[in-house]
PDB file of N, CA, C and O in Angstrom:
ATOM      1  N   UNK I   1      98.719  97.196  84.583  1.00  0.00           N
ATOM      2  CA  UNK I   1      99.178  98.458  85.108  1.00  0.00           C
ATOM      3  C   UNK I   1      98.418  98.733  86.400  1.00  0.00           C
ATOM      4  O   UNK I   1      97.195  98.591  86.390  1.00  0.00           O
ATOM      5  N   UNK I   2      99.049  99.117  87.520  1.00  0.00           N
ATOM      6  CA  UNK I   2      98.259  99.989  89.099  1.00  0.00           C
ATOM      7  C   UNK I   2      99.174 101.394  89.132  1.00  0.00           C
ATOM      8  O   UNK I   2     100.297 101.853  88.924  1.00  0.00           O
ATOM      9  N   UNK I   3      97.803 101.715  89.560  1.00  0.00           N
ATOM     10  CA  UNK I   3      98.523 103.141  89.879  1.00  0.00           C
ATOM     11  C   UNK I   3      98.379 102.841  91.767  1.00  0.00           C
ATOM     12  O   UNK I   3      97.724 101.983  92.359  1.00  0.00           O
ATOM     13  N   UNK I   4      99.491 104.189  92.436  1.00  0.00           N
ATOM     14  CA  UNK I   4     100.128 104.217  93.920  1.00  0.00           C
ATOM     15  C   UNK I   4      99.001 104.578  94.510  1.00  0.00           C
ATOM     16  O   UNK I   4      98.555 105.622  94.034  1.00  0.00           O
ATOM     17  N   UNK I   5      98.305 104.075  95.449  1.00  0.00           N
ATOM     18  CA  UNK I   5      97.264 104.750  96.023  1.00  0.00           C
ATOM     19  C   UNK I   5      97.184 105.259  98.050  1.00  0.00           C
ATOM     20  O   UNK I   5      96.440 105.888  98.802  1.00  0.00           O
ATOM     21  N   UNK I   6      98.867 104.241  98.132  1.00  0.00           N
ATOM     22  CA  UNK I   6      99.618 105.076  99.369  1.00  0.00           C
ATOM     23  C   UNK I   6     100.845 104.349  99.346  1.00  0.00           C
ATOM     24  O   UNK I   6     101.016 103.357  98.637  1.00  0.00           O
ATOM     25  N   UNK I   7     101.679 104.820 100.095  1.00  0.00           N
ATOM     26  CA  UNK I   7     102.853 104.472 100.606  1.00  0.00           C
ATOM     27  C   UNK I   7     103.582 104.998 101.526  1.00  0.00           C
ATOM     28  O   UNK I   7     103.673 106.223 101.617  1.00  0.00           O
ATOM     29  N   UNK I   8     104.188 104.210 102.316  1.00  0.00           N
ATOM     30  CA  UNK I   8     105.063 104.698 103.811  1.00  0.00           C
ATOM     31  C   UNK I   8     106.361 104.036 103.880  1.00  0.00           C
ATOM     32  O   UNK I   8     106.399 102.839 103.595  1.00  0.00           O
ATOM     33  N   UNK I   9     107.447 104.654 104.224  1.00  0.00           N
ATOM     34  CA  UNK I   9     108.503 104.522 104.282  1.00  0.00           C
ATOM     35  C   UNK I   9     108.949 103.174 105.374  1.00  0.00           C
ATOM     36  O   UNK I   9     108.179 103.187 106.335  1.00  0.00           O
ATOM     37  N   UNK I  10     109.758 102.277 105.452  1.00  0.00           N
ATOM     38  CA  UNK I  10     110.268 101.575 106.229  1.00  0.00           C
ATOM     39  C   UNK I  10     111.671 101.150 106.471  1.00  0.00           C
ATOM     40  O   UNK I  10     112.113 100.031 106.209  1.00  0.00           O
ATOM     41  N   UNK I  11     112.459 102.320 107.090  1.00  0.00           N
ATOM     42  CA  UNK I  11     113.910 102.236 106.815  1.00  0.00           C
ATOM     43  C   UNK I  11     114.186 102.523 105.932  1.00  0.00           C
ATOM     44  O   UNK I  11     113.721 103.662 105.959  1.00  0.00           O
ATOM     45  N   UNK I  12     114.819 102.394 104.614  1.00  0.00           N
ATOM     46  CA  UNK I  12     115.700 102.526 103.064  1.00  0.00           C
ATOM     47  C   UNK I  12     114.221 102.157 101.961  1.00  0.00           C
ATOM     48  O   UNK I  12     113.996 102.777 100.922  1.00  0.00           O
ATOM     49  N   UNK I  13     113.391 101.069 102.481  1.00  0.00           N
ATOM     50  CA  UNK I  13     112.147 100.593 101.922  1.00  0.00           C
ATOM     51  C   UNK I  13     110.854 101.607 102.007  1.00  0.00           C
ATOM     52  O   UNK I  13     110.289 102.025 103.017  1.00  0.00           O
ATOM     53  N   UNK I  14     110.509 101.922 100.339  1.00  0.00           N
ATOM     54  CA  UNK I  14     108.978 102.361 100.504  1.00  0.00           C
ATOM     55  C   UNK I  14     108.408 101.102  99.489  1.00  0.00           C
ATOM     56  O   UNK I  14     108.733 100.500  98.466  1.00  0.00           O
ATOM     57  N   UNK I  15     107.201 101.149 100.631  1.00  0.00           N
ATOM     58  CA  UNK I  15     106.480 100.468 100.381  1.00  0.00           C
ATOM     59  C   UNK I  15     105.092 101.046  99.713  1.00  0.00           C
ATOM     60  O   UNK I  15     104.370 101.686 100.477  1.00  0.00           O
ATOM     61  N   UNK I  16     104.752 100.914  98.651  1.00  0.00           N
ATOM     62  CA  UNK I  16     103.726 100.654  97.798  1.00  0.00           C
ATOM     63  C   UNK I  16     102.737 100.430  97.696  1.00  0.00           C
ATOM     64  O   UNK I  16     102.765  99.540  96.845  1.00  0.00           O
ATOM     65  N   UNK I  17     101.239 100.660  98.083  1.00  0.00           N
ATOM     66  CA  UNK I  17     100.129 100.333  98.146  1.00  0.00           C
ATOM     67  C   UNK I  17      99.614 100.492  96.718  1.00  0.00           C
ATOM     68  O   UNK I  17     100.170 101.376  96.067  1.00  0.00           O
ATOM     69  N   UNK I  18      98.664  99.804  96.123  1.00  0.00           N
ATOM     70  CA  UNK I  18      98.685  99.791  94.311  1.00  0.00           C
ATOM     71  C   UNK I  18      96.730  99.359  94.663  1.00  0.00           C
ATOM     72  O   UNK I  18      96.239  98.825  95.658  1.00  0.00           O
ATOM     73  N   UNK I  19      96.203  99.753  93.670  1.00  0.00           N
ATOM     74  CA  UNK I  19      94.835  99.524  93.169  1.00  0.00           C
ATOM     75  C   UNK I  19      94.659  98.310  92.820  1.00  0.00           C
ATOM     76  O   UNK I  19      93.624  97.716  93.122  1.00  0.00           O
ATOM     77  N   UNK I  20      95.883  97.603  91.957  1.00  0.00           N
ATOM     78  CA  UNK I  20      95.388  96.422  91.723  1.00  0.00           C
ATOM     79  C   UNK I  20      97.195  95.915  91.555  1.00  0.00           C
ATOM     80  O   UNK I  20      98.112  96.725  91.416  1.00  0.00           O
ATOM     81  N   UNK I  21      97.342  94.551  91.607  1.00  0.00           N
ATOM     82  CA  UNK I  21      98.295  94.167  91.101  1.00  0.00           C
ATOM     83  C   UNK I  21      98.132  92.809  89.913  1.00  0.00           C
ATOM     84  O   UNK I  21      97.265  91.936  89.873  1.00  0.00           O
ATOM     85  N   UNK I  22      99.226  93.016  89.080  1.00  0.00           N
ATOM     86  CA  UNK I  22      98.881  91.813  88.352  1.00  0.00           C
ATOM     87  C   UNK I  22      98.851  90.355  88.357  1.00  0.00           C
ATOM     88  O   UNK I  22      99.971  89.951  88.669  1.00  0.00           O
ATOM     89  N   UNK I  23      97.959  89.304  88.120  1.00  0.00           N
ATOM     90  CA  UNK I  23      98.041  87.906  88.345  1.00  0.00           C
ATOM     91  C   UNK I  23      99.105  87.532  87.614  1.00  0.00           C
ATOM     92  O   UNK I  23      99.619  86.500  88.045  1.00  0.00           O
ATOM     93  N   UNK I  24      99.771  88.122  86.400  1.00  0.00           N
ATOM     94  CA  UNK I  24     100.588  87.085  85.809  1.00  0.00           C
ATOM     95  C   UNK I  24     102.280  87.877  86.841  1.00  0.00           C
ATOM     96  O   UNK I  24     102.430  88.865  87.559  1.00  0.00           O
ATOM     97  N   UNK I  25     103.300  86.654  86.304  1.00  0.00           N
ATOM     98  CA  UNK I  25     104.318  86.997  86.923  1.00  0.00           C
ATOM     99  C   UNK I  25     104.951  88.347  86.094  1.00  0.00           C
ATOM    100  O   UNK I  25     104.642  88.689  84.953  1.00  0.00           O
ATOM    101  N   UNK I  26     105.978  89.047  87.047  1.00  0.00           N
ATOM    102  CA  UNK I  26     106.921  89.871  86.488  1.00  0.00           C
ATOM    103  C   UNK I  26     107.930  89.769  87.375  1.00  0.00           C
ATOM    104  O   UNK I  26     108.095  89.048  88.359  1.00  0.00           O
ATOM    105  N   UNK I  27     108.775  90.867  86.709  1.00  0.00           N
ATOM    106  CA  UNK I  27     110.425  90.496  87.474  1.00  0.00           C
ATOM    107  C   UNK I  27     110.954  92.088  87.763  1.00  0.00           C
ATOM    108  O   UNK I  27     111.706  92.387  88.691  1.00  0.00           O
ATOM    109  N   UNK I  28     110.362  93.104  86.703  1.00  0.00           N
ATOM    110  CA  UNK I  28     110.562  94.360  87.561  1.00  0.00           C
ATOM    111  C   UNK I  28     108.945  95.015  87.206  1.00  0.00           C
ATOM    112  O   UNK I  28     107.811  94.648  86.898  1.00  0.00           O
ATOM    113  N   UNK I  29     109.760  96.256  87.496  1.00  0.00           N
ATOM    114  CA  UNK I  29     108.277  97.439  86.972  1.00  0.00           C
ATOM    115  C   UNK I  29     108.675  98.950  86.615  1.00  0.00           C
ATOM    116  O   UNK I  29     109.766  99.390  86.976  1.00  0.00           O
ATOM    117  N   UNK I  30     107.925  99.591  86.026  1.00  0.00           N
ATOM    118  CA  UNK I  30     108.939 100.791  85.761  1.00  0.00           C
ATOM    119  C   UNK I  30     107.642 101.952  86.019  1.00  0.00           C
ATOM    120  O   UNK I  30     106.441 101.856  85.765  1.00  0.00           O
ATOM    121  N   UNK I  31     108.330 102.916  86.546  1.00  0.00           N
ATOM    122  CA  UNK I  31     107.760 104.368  86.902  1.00  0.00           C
ATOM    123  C   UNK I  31     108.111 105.878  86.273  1.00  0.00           C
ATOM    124  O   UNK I  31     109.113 106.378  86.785  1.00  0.00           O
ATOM    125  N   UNK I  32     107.543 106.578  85.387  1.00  0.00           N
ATOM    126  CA  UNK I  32     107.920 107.218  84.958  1.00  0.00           C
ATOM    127  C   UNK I  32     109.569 106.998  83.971  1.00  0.00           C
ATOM    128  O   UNK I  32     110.609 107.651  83.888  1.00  0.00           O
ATOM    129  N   UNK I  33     109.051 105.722  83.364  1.00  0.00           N
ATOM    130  CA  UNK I  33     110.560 105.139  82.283  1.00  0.00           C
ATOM    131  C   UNK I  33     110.933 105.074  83.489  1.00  0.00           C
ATOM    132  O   UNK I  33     109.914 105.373  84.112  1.00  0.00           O
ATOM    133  N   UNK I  34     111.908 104.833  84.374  1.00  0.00           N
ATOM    134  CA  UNK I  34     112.664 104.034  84.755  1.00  0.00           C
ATOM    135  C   UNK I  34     112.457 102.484  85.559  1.00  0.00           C
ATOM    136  O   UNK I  34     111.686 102.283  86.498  1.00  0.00           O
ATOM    137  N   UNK I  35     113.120 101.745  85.087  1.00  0.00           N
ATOM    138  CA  UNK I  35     112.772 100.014  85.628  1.00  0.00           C
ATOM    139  C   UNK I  35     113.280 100.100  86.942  1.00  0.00           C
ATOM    140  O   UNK I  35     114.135 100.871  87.380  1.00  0.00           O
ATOM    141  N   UNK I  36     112.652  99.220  87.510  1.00  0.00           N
ATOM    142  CA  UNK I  36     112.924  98.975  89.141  1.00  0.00           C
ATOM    143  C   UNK I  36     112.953  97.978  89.542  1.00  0.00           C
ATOM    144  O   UNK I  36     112.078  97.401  88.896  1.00  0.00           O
ATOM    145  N   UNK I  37     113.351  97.319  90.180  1.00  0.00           N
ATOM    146  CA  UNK I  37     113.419  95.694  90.602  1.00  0.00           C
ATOM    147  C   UNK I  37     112.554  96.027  92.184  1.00  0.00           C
ATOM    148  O   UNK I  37     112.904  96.846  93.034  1.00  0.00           O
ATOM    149  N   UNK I  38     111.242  95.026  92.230  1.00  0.00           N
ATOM    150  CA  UNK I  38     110.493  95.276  93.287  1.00  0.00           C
ATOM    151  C   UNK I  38     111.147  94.265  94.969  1.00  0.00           C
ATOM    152  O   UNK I  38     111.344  93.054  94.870  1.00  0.00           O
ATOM    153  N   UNK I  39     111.336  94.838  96.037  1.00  0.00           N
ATOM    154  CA  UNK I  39     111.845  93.872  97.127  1.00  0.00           C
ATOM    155  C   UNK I  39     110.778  92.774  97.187  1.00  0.00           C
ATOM    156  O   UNK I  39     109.743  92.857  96.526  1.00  0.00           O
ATOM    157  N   UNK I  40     111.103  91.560  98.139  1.00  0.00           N
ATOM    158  CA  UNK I  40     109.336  91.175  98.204  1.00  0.00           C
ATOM    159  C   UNK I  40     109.135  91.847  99.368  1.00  0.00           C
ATOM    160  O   UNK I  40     110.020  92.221 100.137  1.00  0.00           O
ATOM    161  N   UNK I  41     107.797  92.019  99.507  1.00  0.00           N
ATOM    162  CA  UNK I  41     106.686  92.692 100.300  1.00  0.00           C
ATOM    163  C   UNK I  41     106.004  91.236 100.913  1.00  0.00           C
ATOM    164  O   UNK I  41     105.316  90.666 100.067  1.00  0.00           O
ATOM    165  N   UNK I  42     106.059  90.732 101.878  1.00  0.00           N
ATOM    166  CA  UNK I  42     105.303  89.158 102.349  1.00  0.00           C
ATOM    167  C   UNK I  42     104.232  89.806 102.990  1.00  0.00           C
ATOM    168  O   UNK I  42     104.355  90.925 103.489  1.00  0.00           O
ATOM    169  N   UNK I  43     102.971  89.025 103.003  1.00  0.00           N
ATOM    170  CA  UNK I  43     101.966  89.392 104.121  1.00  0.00           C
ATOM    171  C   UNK I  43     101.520  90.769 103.995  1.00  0.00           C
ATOM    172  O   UNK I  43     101.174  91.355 105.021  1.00  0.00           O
ATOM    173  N   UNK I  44     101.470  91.541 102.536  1.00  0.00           N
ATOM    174  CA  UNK I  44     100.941  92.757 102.529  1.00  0.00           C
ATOM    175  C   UNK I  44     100.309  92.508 100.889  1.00  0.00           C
ATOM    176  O   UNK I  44     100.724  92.564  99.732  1.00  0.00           O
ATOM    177  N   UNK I  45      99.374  92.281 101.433  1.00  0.00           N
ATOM    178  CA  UNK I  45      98.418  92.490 100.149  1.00  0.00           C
ATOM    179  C   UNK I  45      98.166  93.640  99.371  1.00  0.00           C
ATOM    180  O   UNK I  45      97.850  94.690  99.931  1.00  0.00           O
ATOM    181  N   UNK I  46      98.324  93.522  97.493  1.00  0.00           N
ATOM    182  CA  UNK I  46      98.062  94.547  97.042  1.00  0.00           C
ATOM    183  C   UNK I  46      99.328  95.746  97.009  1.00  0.00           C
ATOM    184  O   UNK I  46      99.255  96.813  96.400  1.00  0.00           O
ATOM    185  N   UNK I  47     100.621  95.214  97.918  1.00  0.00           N
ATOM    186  CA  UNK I  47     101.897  96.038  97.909  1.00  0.00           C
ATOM    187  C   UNK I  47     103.219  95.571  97.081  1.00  0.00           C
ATOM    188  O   UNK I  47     103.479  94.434  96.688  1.00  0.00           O
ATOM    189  N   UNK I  48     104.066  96.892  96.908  1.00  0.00           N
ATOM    190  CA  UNK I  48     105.356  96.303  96.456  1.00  0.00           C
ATOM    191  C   UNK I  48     106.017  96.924  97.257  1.00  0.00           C
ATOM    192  O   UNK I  48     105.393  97.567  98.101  1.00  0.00           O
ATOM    193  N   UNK I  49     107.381  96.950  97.275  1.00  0.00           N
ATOM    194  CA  UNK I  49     108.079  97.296  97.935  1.00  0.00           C
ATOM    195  C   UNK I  49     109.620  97.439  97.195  1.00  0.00           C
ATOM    196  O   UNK I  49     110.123  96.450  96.661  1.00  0.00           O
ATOM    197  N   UNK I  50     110.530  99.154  97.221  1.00  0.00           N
ATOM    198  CA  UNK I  50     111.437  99.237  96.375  1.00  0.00           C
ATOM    199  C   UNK I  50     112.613 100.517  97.556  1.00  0.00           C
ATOM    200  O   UNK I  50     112.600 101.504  98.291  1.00  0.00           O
ATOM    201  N   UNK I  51     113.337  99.603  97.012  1.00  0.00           N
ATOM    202  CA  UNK I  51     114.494 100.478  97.797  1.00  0.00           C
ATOM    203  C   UNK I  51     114.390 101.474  97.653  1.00  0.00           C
ATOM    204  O   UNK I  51     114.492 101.543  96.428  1.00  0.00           O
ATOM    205  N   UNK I  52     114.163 102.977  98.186  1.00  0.00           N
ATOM    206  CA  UNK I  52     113.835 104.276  97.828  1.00  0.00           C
ATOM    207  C   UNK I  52     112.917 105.571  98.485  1.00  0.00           C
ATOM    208  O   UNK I  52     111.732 105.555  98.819  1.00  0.00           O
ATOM    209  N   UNK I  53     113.738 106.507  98.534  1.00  0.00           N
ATOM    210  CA  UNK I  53     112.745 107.297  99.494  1.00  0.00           C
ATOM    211  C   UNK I  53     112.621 108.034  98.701  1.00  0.00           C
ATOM    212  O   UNK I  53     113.046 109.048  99.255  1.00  0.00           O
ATOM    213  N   UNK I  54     112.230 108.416  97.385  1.00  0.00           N
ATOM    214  CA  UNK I  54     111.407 109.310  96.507  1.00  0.00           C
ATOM    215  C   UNK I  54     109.859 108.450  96.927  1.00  0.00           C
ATOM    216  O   UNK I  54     109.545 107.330  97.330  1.00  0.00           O
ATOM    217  N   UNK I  55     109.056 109.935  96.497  1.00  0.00           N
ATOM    218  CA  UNK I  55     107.734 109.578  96.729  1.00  0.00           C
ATOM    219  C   UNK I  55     106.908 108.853  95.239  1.00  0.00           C
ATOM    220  O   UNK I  55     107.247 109.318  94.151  1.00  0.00           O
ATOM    221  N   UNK I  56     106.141 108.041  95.267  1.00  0.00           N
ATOM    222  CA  UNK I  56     105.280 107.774  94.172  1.00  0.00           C
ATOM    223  C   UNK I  56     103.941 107.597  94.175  1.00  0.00           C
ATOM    224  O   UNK I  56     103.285 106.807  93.496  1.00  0.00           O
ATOM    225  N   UNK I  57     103.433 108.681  95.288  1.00  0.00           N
ATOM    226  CA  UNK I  57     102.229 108.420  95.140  1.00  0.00           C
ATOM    227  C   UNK I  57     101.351 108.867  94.125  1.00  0.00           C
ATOM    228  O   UNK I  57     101.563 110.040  93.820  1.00  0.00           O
ATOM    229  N   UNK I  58     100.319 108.250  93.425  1.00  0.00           N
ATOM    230  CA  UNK I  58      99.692 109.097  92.345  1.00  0.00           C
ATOM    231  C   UNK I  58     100.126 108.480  91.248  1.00  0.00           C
ATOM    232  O   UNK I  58      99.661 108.681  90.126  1.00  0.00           O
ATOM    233  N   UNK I  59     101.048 107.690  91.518  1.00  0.00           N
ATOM    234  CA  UNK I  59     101.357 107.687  89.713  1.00  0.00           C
ATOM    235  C   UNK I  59     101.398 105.952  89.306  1.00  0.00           C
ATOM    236  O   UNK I  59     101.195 105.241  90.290  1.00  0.00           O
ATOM    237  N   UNK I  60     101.550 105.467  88.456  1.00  0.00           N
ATOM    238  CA  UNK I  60     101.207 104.614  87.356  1.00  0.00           C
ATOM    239  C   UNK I  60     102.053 103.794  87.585  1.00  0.00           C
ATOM    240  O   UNK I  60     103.075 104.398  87.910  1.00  0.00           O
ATOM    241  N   UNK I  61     102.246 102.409  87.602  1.00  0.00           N
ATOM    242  CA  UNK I  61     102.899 101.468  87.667  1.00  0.00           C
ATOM    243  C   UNK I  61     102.800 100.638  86.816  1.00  0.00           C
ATOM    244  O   UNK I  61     101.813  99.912  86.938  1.00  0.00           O
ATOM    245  N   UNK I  62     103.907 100.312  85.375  1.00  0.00           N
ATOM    246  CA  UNK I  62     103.679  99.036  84.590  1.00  0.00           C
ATOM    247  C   UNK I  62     104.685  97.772  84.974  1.00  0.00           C
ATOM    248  O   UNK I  62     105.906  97.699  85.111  1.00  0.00           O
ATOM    249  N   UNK I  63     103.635  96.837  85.082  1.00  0.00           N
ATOM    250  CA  UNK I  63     105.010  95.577  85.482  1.00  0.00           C
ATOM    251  C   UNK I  63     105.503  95.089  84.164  1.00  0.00           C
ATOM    252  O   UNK I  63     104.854  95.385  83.160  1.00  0.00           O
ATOM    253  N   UNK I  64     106.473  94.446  84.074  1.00  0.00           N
ATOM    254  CA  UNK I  64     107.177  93.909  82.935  1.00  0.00           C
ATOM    255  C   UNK I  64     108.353  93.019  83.647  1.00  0.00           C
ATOM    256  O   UNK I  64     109.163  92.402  82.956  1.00  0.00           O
TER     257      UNK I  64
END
């Protein structure tokens, strides 16, 4: 689990800054119950990246 510790918008894309991310693989992640399929994020360490301009900063991220 990471929780959001910033994020900034890029076009249709917010991008995700996280405390930690996990070593093993996943395929989505979910925020407040709902699943999300993450974009890739290349060359940004520690980020995800999800179609969406709601905000998530502050809050909890489980991958699955």
């Amino acid at each position: 689990m990471g929780k959001v510790i910033d994020e900034f918008q890029i076009g249709q894309y917010k991008v995700l800054k996280l405390d930690e991310i996990p070593k093993k693989s996943y395929h989505k992640f979910r925020v407040d119950g709902i699943e999300m399929m993450p974009v890739p994020a290349y060359d940004m360490q520690q980020c995800i990246a999800v179609q969406s301009s709601q905000s998530f900063l502050g809050k909890d991220i489980e991958f699955i």
